[in-house]
CSV table of C-alpha atoms in Angstrom, one decimal:
chain,number,residue,atom,x,y,z
A,36,UNK,CA,0.0,0.0,0.0
A,37,UNK,CA,1.2,3.5,-0.7
A,38,UNK,CA,2.0,5.8,2.1
A,39,UNK,CA,-0.3,8.6,0.8
A,40,UNK,CA,-3.0,6.0,0.4
A,41,UNK,CA,-2.4,4.4,4.1
A,42,UNK,CA,-2.1,8.1,5.5
A,43,UNK,CA,-5.7,8.7,4.1
A,44,UNK,CA,-6.9,5.3,5.7
A,45,UNK,CA,-5.5,5.9,8.8
A,46,UNK,CA,-6.6,9.8,8.8
A,47,UNK,CA,-10.3,8.7,7.8
A,48,UNK,CA,-10.6,5.7,10.2
A,49,UNK,CA,-9.4,7.5,13.2
A,50,UNK,CA,-11.4,10.6,12.3
A,51,UNK,CA,-14.4,8.6,12.2
A,52,UNK,CA,-13.8,6.7,15.5
A,53,UNK,CA,-12.6,10.0,17.3
A,54,UNK,CA,-15.1,12.4,16.0
A,55,UNK,CA,-17.5,12.6,18.9
A,56,UNK,CA,-14.5,12.9,21.4
A,57,UNK,CA,-12.9,15.7,19.1
A,58,UNK,CA,-16.3,17.4,19.5
A,59,UNK,CA,-16.5,17.1,23.1
A,60,UNK,CA,-13.1,18.3,23.8
A,61,UNK,CA,-13.9,21.4,21.3
A,62,UNK,CA,-17.1,22.3,23.3
A,63,UNK,CA,-15.4,21.9,26.7
A,64,UNK,CA,-12.4,23.7,25.7
A,65,UNK,CA,-14.0,26.8,24.7
A,66,UNK,CA,-16.2,26.8,27.8
A,67,UNK,CA,-13.0,26.3,30.0
A,68,UNK,CA,-11.4,29.1,27.8
A,69,UNK,CA,-14.0,31.5,29.0
A,70,UNK,CA,-14.1,30.7,32.7
A,71,UNK,CA,-13.5,34.1,33.9
A,72,UNK,CA,-16.8,35.1,32.2
A,73,UNK,CA,-18.9,32.3,33.6
A,74,UNK,CA,-18.7,29.4,35.6
A,75,UNK,CA,-18.5,26.3,33.2
A,76,UNK,CA,-19.3,23.5,35.7
A,77,UNK,CA,-22.0,24.9,38.1
A,78,UNK,CA,-24.9,27.1,38.0
A,79,UNK,CA,-24.7,29.5,41.1
A,80,UNK,CA,-27.9,31.0,42.5
A,81,UNK,CA,-27.4,33.5,45.2
A,82,UNK,CA,-30.6,35.3,46.8
A,83,UNK,CA,-31.4,36.9,50.1
A,84,UNK,CA,-34.8,36.3,52.5
A,85,UNK,CA,-35.7,37.6,56.1
A,86,UNK,CA,-36.8,35.3,58.7
A,87,UNK,CA,-39.7,36.4,61.1
A,88,UNK,CA,-39.0,37.5,64.5
A,89,UNK,CA,-40.8,34.6,66.2
A,90,UNK,CA,-38.2,31.9,64.9
A,91,UNK,CA,-35.3,30.9,67.3
A,92,UNK,CA,-31.8,31.4,66.1
A,93,UNK,CA,-30.0,30.6,69.5
A,94,UNK,CA,-28.2,27.4,70.0
A,95,UNK,CA,-30.4,25.7,67.5
A,96,UNK,CA,-30.4,21.9,66.9
A,97,UNK,CA,-30.8,19.8,63.6
A,98,UNK,CA,-34.9,19.7,64.0
A,99,UNK,CA,-34.8,23.4,64.5
A,100,UNK,CA,-32.7,24.3,61.3
A,101,UNK,CA,-34.7,21.9,59.3
A,102,UNK,CA,-37.8,23.9,60.2
A,103,UNK,CA,-36.1,27.1,59.1
A,104,UNK,CA,-35.0,25.6,55.9
A,105,UNK,CA,-38.9,24.7,55.5
A,106,UNK,CA,-39.7,28.5,56.5
A,107,UNK,CA,-37.2,29.4,53.4
A,108,UNK,CA,-39.0,27.1,51.0
A,109,UNK,CA,-35.8,25.1,50.8
A,110,UNK,CA,-36.3,21.3,50.1
A,111,UNK,CA,-32.9,20.3,49.9
A,112,UNK,CA,-31.3,18.0,52.7
A,113,UNK,CA,-29.7,19.5,55.7
A,114,UNK,CA,-26.2,18.7,55.9
A,115,UNK,CA,-24.9,20.2,58.9
A,116,UNK,CA,-24.7,23.6,60.8
A,117,UNK,CA,-22.3,25.5,63.0
A,118,UNK,CA,-22.1,29.5,64.3
A,119,UNK,CA,-19.1,30.8,62.8
A,120,UNK,CA,-19.4,33.9,64.7
A,121,UNK,CA,-21.6,35.2,67.6
A,122,UNK,CA,-24.1,36.7,65.3
A,123,UNK,CA,-24.1,34.2,62.5
A,124,UNK,CA,-25.6,31.0,61.6
A,125,UNK,CA,-24.2,28.9,58.8
A,126,UNK,CA,-26.3,26.0,57.4
A,127,UNK,CA,-25.0,23.7,54.9
A,128,UNK,CA,-27.2,21.8,52.0
A,129,UNK,CA,-26.9,18.7,50.1
A,130,UNK,CA,-28.3,19.4,46.6
A,131,UNK,CA,-28.8,16.8,44.0
A,132,UNK,CA,-26.3,17.7,41.6
A,133,UNK,CA,-24.3,20.1,44.1
A,134,UNK,CA,-24.3,21.7,47.4
A,135,UNK,CA,-25.3,24.9,48.9
A,136,UNK,CA,-25.3,27.1,52.1
A,137,UNK,CA,-27.4,29.5,54.0
A,138,UNK,CA,-26.2,32.0,56.1
A,139,UNK,CA,-28.1,33.9,59.1
A,140,UNK,CA,-27.3,36.9,60.5
A,141,UNK,CA,-28.9,36.2,63.9
A,142,UNK,CA,-29.4,40.1,64.6
A,143,UNK,CA,-30.7,41.1,61.4
A,144,UNK,CA,-32.4,37.9,60.7
A,145,UNK,CA,-31.1,38.4,57.0
A,146,UNK,CA,-30.4,34.9,55.2
A,147,UNK,CA,-28.1,34.8,52.3
A,148,UNK,CA,-28.7,31.7,50.2
A,149,UNK,CA,-26.2,30.3,47.6
A,150,UNK,CA,-26.9,27.0,45.8
A,151,UNK,CA,-24.2,25.3,43.6
A,152,UNK,CA,-25.6,23.0,41.1
A,153,UNK,CA,-23.7,21.2,38.4
A,154,UNK,CA,-24.2,21.9,34.8
A,155,UNK,CA,-25.7,18.7,33.2
A,156,UNK,CA,-24.0,19.0,30.0
A,157,UNK,CA,-20.7,20.9,30.6
A,158,UNK,CA,-19.8,19.1,33.9
A,159,UNK,CA,-19.0,16.0,32.8
A,160,UNK,CA,-17.4,16.9,29.6
A,161,UNK,CA,-15.2,19.4,31.3
A,162,UNK,CA,-14.2,16.4,34.1
A,163,UNK,CA,-13.1,14.4,31.0
A,164,UNK,CA,-11.1,17.5,29.6
A,165,UNK,CA,-9.3,18.0,32.9
A,166,UNK,CA,-8.8,14.3,33.1
A,167,UNK,CA,-10.4,14.5,36.7
A,168,UNK,CA,-11.4,10.7,36.3
A,169,UNK,CA,-7.8,9.6,36.1
A,170,UNK,CA,-7.3,5.8,35.8
A,171,UNK,CA,-8.6,4.4,32.6
A,172,UNK,CA,-9.5,7.9,31.3
A,173,UNK,CA,-5.7,8.8,31.4
A,174,UNK,CA,-5.0,6.2,28.6
A,175,UNK,CA,-8.0,7.1,26.6
A,176,UNK,CA,-6.9,11.1,26.8
A,177,UNK,CA,-3.4,10.0,26.1
A,178,UNK,CA,-4.4,7.7,23.1
A,179,UNK,CA,-6.6,10.8,21.6
A,180,UNK,CA,-3.5,13.0,22.2
A,181,UNK,CA,-1.4,10.8,20.1
A,182,UNK,CA,-4.2,10.4,17.6
A,183,UNK,CA,-4.4,14.1,17.3
A,184,UNK,CA,-0.4,14.3,16.3
A,185,UNK,CA,-1.3,11.3,14.0
A,186,UNK,CA,-4.1,13.6,12.3
A,187,UNK,CA,-1.6,16.5,11.9
A,188,UNK,CA,1.1,14.4,10.4
A,189,UNK,CA,-1.0,12.3,8.2
A,190,UNK,CA,-2.9,15.4,7.0
A,191,UNK,CA,0.2,17.2,5.9
A,192,UNK,CA,1.4,14.1,3.6
A,193,UNK,CA,-2.0,13.0,2.2
A,194,UNK,CA,-2.2,15.6,-0.7
A,195,UNK,CA,-0.2,15.5,-3.9
A,196,UNK,CA,0.2,17.9,-6.9
A,197,UNK,CA,0.0,21.4,-6.2
A,198,UNK,CA,-1.7,21.1,-2.9
A,199,UNK,CA,1.1,18.8,-1.5
A,200,UNK,CA,3.3,19.6,1.4
A,201,UNK,CA,6.2,20.9,-0.5
A,202,UNK,CA,4.5,23.4,-2.7
A,203,UNK,CA,1.4,24.8,-1.1
A,204,UNK,CA,1.3,23.1,2.1
A,205,UNK,CA,4.7,24.4,3.7
A,206,UNK,CA,3.5,27.9,3.8
A,207,UNK,CA,0.4,26.9,5.8
A,208,UNK,CA,2.4,24.9,8.3
A,209,UNK,CA,4.9,27.6,8.9
A,210,UNK,CA,2.0,30.1,9.4
A,211,UNK,CA,0.0,27.9,11.7
A,212,UNK,CA,3.4,27.2,13.8
A,213,UNK,CA,3.9,31.0,14.1
A,214,UNK,CA,1.0,31.6,15.9
A,215,UNK,CA,1.8,29.4,19.1
A,216,UNK,CA,5.1,30.7,18.9
A,217,UNK,CA,4.5,34.4,18.7
A,218,UNK,CA,2.1,33.9,21.9
A,219,UNK,CA,5.0,31.7,23.4
A,220,UNK,CA,7.6,34.5,23.2
A,221,UNK,CA,5.1,37.2,24.0
A,222,UNK,CA,4.4,35.6,27.5
A,223,UNK,CA,7.6,34.2,27.9
A,224,UNK,CA,9.4,37.7,28.0
């Protein structure tokens, strides 16, 4: 089998096999690149509420905390609570797909509620992209990384005629290599 034909075969077969993974890595890569603009893993909900004066907030036990949560229309499971300061009660919540907390100022009775819930689509693909799963996923990620190198190399040598690497392609390869090199030197110095 000729080299170009073999490269086309490898490029095509790996391309089909890894198409879904390439799309997942692309989507999660864009999401993770913009984590300063939004949280790609979690939906964060924050709001304030106020408790009535008749609710006891001093030395409360689990049953009283659960009653407070019902008053605040929080159906999440109680996890634990403590008093971080003299006039503050913090309640931890166990939310399906995340967690949360309620901080109550015992003097003003103002409650600050914060819920963190996983984004159903982005959370797992970001975990894959970061290799948070470890173990077997490390092997899959490494194989995929090597396959991307194979894509690049076979792609450069598949064409013949005026579009082959030695005529047309070399300028595109150089231009593509200059982009990361320029950024490398900008951030290095």
